[in-house]
Coordinates of C-alpha atoms (C1' of nucleotides) in Angstrom, one line a residue:
Chain T
X16 CA 26.4 -4.6 10.7
X17 CA 26.6 -1.4 8.7
X18 CA 26.3 2.0 10.2
X19 CA 27.9 4.2 7.6
X20 CA 27.9 4.4 3.8
X21 CA 31.2 2.6 3.2
X22 CA 30.1 -0.4 5.2
X23 CA 26.8 -0.4 3.4
X24 CA 28.5 -0.3 0.0
X25 CA 30.9 -3.1 1.1
X26 CA 27.9 -5.1 2.1
X27 CA 26.2 -4.5 -1.3
X28 CA 29.4 -5.4 -3.2
X29 CA 29.8 -8.6 -1.3
X30 CA 26.3 -9.5 -2.3
X31 CA 27.1 -8.9 -6.0
X32 CA 25.9 -5.4 -6.6
X33 CA 28.1 -3.0 -8.6
X34 CA 29.3 0.2 -7.1
X35 CA 27.6 2.9 -9.0
X36 CA 27.0 6.6 -8.3
X37 CA 23.3 6.0 -8.0
X38 CA 23.8 3.3 -5.4
X39 CA 26.1 5.4 -3.3
X40 CA 23.8 8.4 -3.4
X41 CA 20.7 6.3 -2.7
X42 CA 22.4 4.7 0.4
X43 CA 23.6 8.1 1.6
X44 CA 20.1 9.6 1.3
X45 CA 18.5 6.8 3.2
X46 CA 21.1 6.8 5.8
X47 CA 21.0 10.6 6.3
X48 CA 17.2 10.8 6.4
X49 CA 16.9 8.1 9.0
X50 CA 13.3 7.6 8.3
X51 CA 11.3 5.6 5.8
X52 CA 11.0 7.4 2.4
X53 CA 8.9 6.8 -0.7
X54 CA 10.3 6.1 -4.2
X55 CA 9.1 9.6 -5.3
X56 CA 10.8 11.3 -2.3
X57 CA 14.0 9.4 -3.0
X58 CA 14.1 10.0 -6.7
X59 CA 13.3 13.7 -6.1
X60 CA 15.8 14.2 -3.3
X61 CA 18.8 16.5 -3.7
X62 CA 21.4 13.7 -4.1
X63 CA 19.4 11.7 -6.6
X64 CA 17.3 14.1 -8.7
X65 CA 20.2 14.9 -11.0
X66 CA 21.9 11.6 -10.6
X67 CA 19.5 9.1 -12.1
X68 CA 16.1 8.2 -13.3
X69 CA 13.2 7.2 -11.1
X70 CA 13.2 3.7 -12.7
X71 CA 16.8 3.3 -11.6
X72 CA 16.0 4.2 -8.0
X73 CA 13.1 1.7 -8.2
X74 CA 15.3 -1.1 -9.4
X75 CA 18.0 -0.3 -6.9
X76 CA 15.5 -0.4 -4.1
X77 CA 14.2 -3.7 -5.5
X78 CA 17.6 -5.2 -5.5
X79 CA 18.4 -3.8 -2.1
X80 CA 15.2 -5.3 -0.7
X81 CA 16.0 -8.6 -2.3
X82 CA 19.4 -8.6 -0.6
X83 CA 17.9 -7.7 2.8
X84 CA 19.6 -4.3 2.9
X85 CA 16.5 -2.3 2.6
X86 CA 12.9 -3.0 3.8
X87 CA 9.8 -2.1 2.1
X88 CA 7.1 -0.8 4.5
X89 CA 3.4 -0.3 4.1
X90 CA 2.5 2.6 6.4
X91 CA -1.0 3.0 4.9
X92 CA 0.0 5.4 2.2
X93 CA -0.7 4.7 -1.4
X94 CA 3.0 4.8 -2.0
X95 CA 5.4 2.3 -0.5
X96 CA 8.1 3.4 1.9
X97 CA 11.7 2.1 2.1
X98 CA 14.1 2.1 5.0
X99 CA 17.5 0.7 5.6
X100 CA 17.8 -2.4 7.8
X101 CA 20.4 -1.3 10.3
X102 CA 21.9 -3.5 13.0
X103 CA 19.6 -3.7 16.1
X104 CA 17.6 -0.8 15.0
X105 CA 14.1 -2.1 14.5
X106 CA 11.6 0.7 14.6
X107 CA 7.9 1.0 15.2
X108 CA 6.1 4.0 13.9
X109 CA 3.5 6.5 15.0
X110 CA 1.6 8.0 12.1
X111 CA -0.9 10.8 12.0
X112 CA -3.9 9.9 10.0
X113 CA -4.6 13.5 9.3
X114 CA -1.3 15.0 8.1
X115 CA 0.5 11.8 7.4
X116 CA 3.5 12.6 9.6
X117 CA 5.6 9.6 10.6
X118 CA 7.6 9.5 13.8
X119 CA 9.5 6.6 15.3
X120 CA 8.2 5.2 18.6
X121 CA 10.7 5.8 21.3
X122 CA 9.7 2.9 23.6
X123 CA 11.2 -0.6 23.0
X124 CA 9.2 -2.8 20.8
X125 CA 7.0 -5.2 22.8
X126 CA 6.6 -7.8 20.1
X127 CA 9.7 -9.9 20.1
X128 CA 8.4 -12.5 22.5
X129 CA 5.4 -13.1 20.3
X130 CA 7.5 -13.2 17.2
X131 CA 9.6 -15.9 18.8
X132 CA 6.5 -17.8 19.7
X133 CA 5.2 -17.6 16.2
X134 CA 8.5 -18.7 14.8
X135 CA 8.3 -21.8 16.9
X136 CA 4.6 -22.5 16.6
X137 CA 4.0 -22.0 12.9
X138 CA 7.2 -22.9 11.2
X139 CA 7.4 -19.6 9.3
X140 CA 10.9 -18.6 8.4
X141 CA 12.7 -15.2 8.0
X142 CA 10.2 -13.8 10.3
X143 CA 10.0 -10.1 11.0
X144 CA 7.2 -7.7 11.9
X145 CA 5.9 -4.3 11.2
X146 CA 4.1 -2.3 13.9
X147 CA 2.4 1.0 13.4
X148 CA 0.3 3.2 15.6
X149 CA -2.2 5.4 13.9
X150 CA -4.0 8.4 15.4
X151 CA -4.5 12.1 15.3
X152 CA -1.5 14.1 16.3
X153 CA -1.7 17.0 18.7
X154 CA -1.3 19.6 15.9
X155 CA -4.1 18.1 13.9
X156 CA -6.5 17.5 16.8
Chain M
X18 CA -21.2 -3.8 19.2
X19 CA -22.3 -5.6 16.0
X20 CA -21.7 -9.3 15.3
X21 CA -24.3 -9.9 12.6
X22 CA -25.5 -8.2 9.5
X23 CA -28.6 -6.7 11.0
X24 CA -26.7 -5.1 13.7
X25 CA -24.2 -3.8 11.3
X26 CA -26.9 -2.3 9.0
X27 CA -28.6 -0.7 12.0
X28 CA -25.3 0.8 12.9
X29 CA -24.8 2.1 9.4
X30 CA -28.3 3.5 9.3
X31 CA -27.9 5.3 12.6
X32 CA -24.8 6.9 11.1
X33 CA -26.8 8.2 8.2
X34 CA -26.2 5.6 5.5
X35 CA -29.1 4.3 3.4
X36 CA -30.0 0.7 3.4
X37 CA -29.2 -0.5 -0.1
X38 CA -28.7 -4.0 -1.6
X39 CA -25.1 -3.2 -2.3
X40 CA -24.5 -2.2 1.3
X41 CA -26.1 -5.3 2.7
X42 CA -24.2 -7.6 0.4
X43 CA -20.9 -5.9 1.1
X44 CA -21.4 -6.2 4.8
X45 CA -22.4 -9.8 4.5
X46 CA -19.4 -10.6 2.4
X47 CA -17.0 -9.0 4.8
X48 CA -18.6 -10.7 7.8
X49 CA -18.7 -14.1 6.2
X50 CA -15.1 -14.0 5.0
X51 CA -13.8 -12.9 8.4
X52 CA -10.5 -11.8 6.8
X53 CA -9.3 -8.6 5.2
X54 CA -10.2 -8.4 1.5
X55 CA -9.2 -6.1 -1.3
X56 CA -11.5 -3.9 -3.4
X57 CA -11.1 -6.2 -6.4
X58 CA -11.8 -9.3 -4.3
X59 CA -14.9 -7.7 -2.8
X60 CA -16.3 -6.3 -6.1
X61 CA -15.6 -9.7 -7.8
X62 CA -17.1 -11.8 -5.0
X63 CA -20.2 -13.9 -5.5
X64 CA -22.6 -11.6 -3.6
X65 CA -21.4 -8.4 -5.3
X66 CA -20.2 -9.2 -8.8
X67 CA -23.7 -9.1 -10.2
X68 CA -25.0 -6.5 -7.7
X69 CA -23.0 -3.4 -8.3
X70 CA -20.1 -1.7 -9.9
X71 CA -16.6 -1.6 -8.5
X72 CA -16.8 2.2 -8.0
X73 CA -19.8 1.6 -5.8
X74 CA -18.0 -0.9 -3.6
X75 CA -15.1 1.6 -3.5
X76 CA -17.4 4.4 -2.3
X77 CA -19.2 2.2 0.1
X78 CA -15.9 1.2 1.7
X79 CA -14.9 4.8 1.8
X80 CA -18.0 5.7 3.7
X81 CA -17.8 2.7 6.0
X82 CA -14.2 3.6 6.8
X83 CA -15.2 7.2 7.5
X84 CA -17.8 6.0 9.9
X85 CA -15.4 3.7 11.6
X86 CA -17.3 0.5 10.6
X87 CA -14.5 -0.7 8.4
X88 CA -10.7 -0.4 8.6
X89 CA -8.4 0.0 5.7
X90 CA -5.2 -2.0 6.1
X91 CA -1.9 -1.9 4.3
X92 CA -0.6 -5.4 4.5
X93 CA 2.2 -4.7 2.0
X94 CA 0.3 -5.5 -1.1
X95 CA -0.2 -3.0 -3.8
X96 CA -3.9 -3.2 -3.2
X97 CA -5.5 -2.0 0.0
X98 CA -7.3 -4.4 2.3
X99 CA -10.5 -3.8 4.2
X100 CA -11.9 -5.5 7.2
X101 CA -14.8 -5.0 9.6
X102 CA -14.1 -3.4 13.0
X103 CA -15.9 -5.9 15.2
X104 CA -16.2 -5.6 19.0
X105 CA -13.2 -6.8 20.9
X106 CA -11.8 -8.5 17.8
X107 CA -8.6 -6.8 17.1
X108 CA -6.5 -9.0 14.9
X109 CA -2.8 -9.2 14.0
X110 CA -1.8 -10.9 10.9
X111 CA 0.8 -13.4 9.7
X112 CA 1.6 -12.9 6.0
X113 CA 3.7 -15.1 3.7
X114 CA 6.0 -12.9 1.7
X115 CA 6.1 -15.6 -1.0
X116 CA 2.5 -16.6 -1.7
X117 CA 0.8 -13.6 0.0
X118 CA -1.4 -15.7 2.2
X119 CA -2.8 -13.9 5.2
X120 CA -3.7 -15.6 8.4
X121 CA -4.8 -14.1 11.7
X122 CA -2.4 -14.5 14.6
X123 CA -4.0 -16.7 17.3
X124 CA -2.1 -15.3 20.3
X125 CA -3.4 -12.2 22.1
X126 CA -2.0 -8.9 20.9
X127 CA 0.9 -7.8 23.1
X128 CA 0.7 -4.1 22.2
X129 CA -2.0 -2.7 24.3
X130 CA 0.1 -1.5 27.1
X131 CA 2.4 0.3 24.7
X132 CA -0.6 1.8 23.0
X133 CA -1.8 3.2 26.3
X134 CA 1.6 4.6 27.0
X135 CA 1.7 6.3 23.7
X136 CA -1.7 7.7 24.2
X137 CA -0.6 9.3 27.5
X138 CA 2.9 10.3 26.4
X139 CA 2.3 11.9 23.0
X140 CA -1.2 13.3 23.1
X141 CA -2.3 11.4 19.9
X142 CA -6.0 10.8 19.8
X143 CA -8.1 8.0 18.3
X144 CA -5.1 5.7 18.6
X145 CA -5.1 2.2 17.1
X146 CA -2.4 0.0 15.7
X147 CA -1.7 -2.5 13.1
X148 CA 0.7 -5.3 13.6
X149 CA 1.8 -7.7 10.9
X150 CA 4.3 -10.5 10.9
X151 CA 6.0 -11.4 7.6
X152 CA 7.9 -14.5 6.7
X153 CA 8.0 -17.5 4.5
X154 CA 5.3 -20.0 5.2
X155 CA 6.1 -23.7 5.6
X156 CA 4.6 -24.5 2.2
X157 CA 6.7 -21.9 0.4
X158 CA 9.9 -22.7 2.3
Chain U
dG15 C1' 34.9 -8.4 -23.1
dT16 C1' 30.8 -9.5 -20.6
dA17 C1' 27.2 -9.1 -17.6
dA18 C1' 25.1 -5.8 -14.7
dT19 C1' 23.1 -1.3 -14.8
dT20 C1' 20.7 2.7 -16.7
dG21 C1' 17.5 6.0 -19.3
dC22 C1' 13.5 6.7 -21.6
dA23 C1' 9.2 5.6 -22.8
dA24 C1' 5.4 2.7 -22.6
dA25 C1' 2.5 -0.5 -20.1
dT26 C1' 0.2 -2.0 -15.7
dA27 C1' -2.3 -1.9 -11.6
dC28 C1' -5.1 0.1 -8.5
dT29 C1' -7.6 4.0 -7.1
dT30 C1' -10.4 8.0 -7.6
dT31 C1' -13.6 11.2 -9.7
dG32 C1' -17.4 13.4 -12.9
dC33 C1' -21.7 13.4 -14.4
dC34 C1' -26.2 12.2 -14.8
dA35 C1' -29.7 8.6 -13.7
dC36 C1' -31.9 6.3 -9.9
dG37 C1' -33.8 4.8 -5.3
dT38 C1' -34.6 5.4 -0.4
dA39 C1' -36.6 8.0 3.2
Chain C
dT11 C1' -39.5 15.6 -3.5
dA12 C1' -34.7 15.7 -2.0
dC13 C1' -30.6 14.0 -1.3
dG14 C1' -27.9 10.1 -0.8
dT15 C1' -26.4 6.4 -4.0
dG16 C1' -25.2 4.0 -8.3
dG17 C1' -23.3 3.0 -13.1
dC18 C1' -20.2 3.9 -16.6
dA19 C1' -16.3 5.8 -18.4
dA20 C1' -12.4 8.6 -17.9
dA21 C1' -8.6 10.5 -15.3
dG22 C1' -5.1 10.1 -11.7
dT23 C1' -1.2 8.2 -9.1
dA24 C1' 2.2 4.8 -8.3
dT25 C1' 4.5 1.0 -10.0
dT26 C1' 6.7 -2.0 -13.2
dT27 C1' 8.7 -3.5 -17.6
dG28 C1' 11.1 -3.6 -22.6
dC29 C1' 14.9 -2.5 -25.0
dA30 C1' 18.9 -0.4 -26.6
dA31 C1' 22.9 2.1 -24.8
dT32 C1' 26.2 2.4 -21.2
dT33 C1' 29.3 1.2 -17.4
dA34 C1' 31.6 -1.5 -13.8
dC35 C1' 34.6 -5.2 -13.2

DNA sequence: GTAATTGCAAATACTTTGCCACGTA
DNA sequence: TACGTGGCAAAGTATTTGCAATTAC
């Protein structure tokens, strides 16, 4: 499972994507930031703003999500968030409803057992989950 | 805690909202459906379509969310979903990524202990969480 | 050479607001 | 009467698509 840009690009190539500057920069940006980012953030980021159009970033994210390299998250904002799917690095998030800050939850995710149960009980496939905590952060309180 | 329309309306009134036809019908619709609904669904529903404008439903939902009577959910769709906050009826959802169907998870939510821990550890206030499972439902598989 | 990818601009989708009329308390 | 509420229409924000030009393989 990929943990650096070259591995990610290899993975993309093996799934049929072409190695373009935009793809490289997008993957680097996501990898470096280590947090979910919106399309607008990504397209406006240092590495991408002079590299390609927002539509290109959009379509790249779309392809990456199709291939299971990136995940699209809700996180309650109007804009969608995107994050890399990295090996064994499932994250839950703690989000301030006032300032919108997003931080990863440090504790291990308590949902895996239930996910397993749902998989067996319901027959749903490709199961994954999204868990977010919302509240007022100490700064905003 | 409210479980029927009259109780809900009382709660609204005690929080300063006026008793209008639109409010009544909106609360009834949410209560009857028992599942999260989008603004478009609500405004187009039988009880509301001839009752009031979509903007009115929007502003009602906004007020209800402010007062803590309704919760706005992400659920990965482009449109936001709204659901009543009913006593002791926290729900997690199982969502098909193909057809978009949303069903409540029957099993009890396994997250309360972690939520408590986060409350104590981080100092976040008014904490709540949202847990969704995504996958391909048996029909779509 | 060929099919995937891109830029630009336009179209969609959903949400949000302004303003004045109206209804509830 | 006074202020919350409602309708209608317009503006805002984010996403998505069409098409011709370009680029990776």
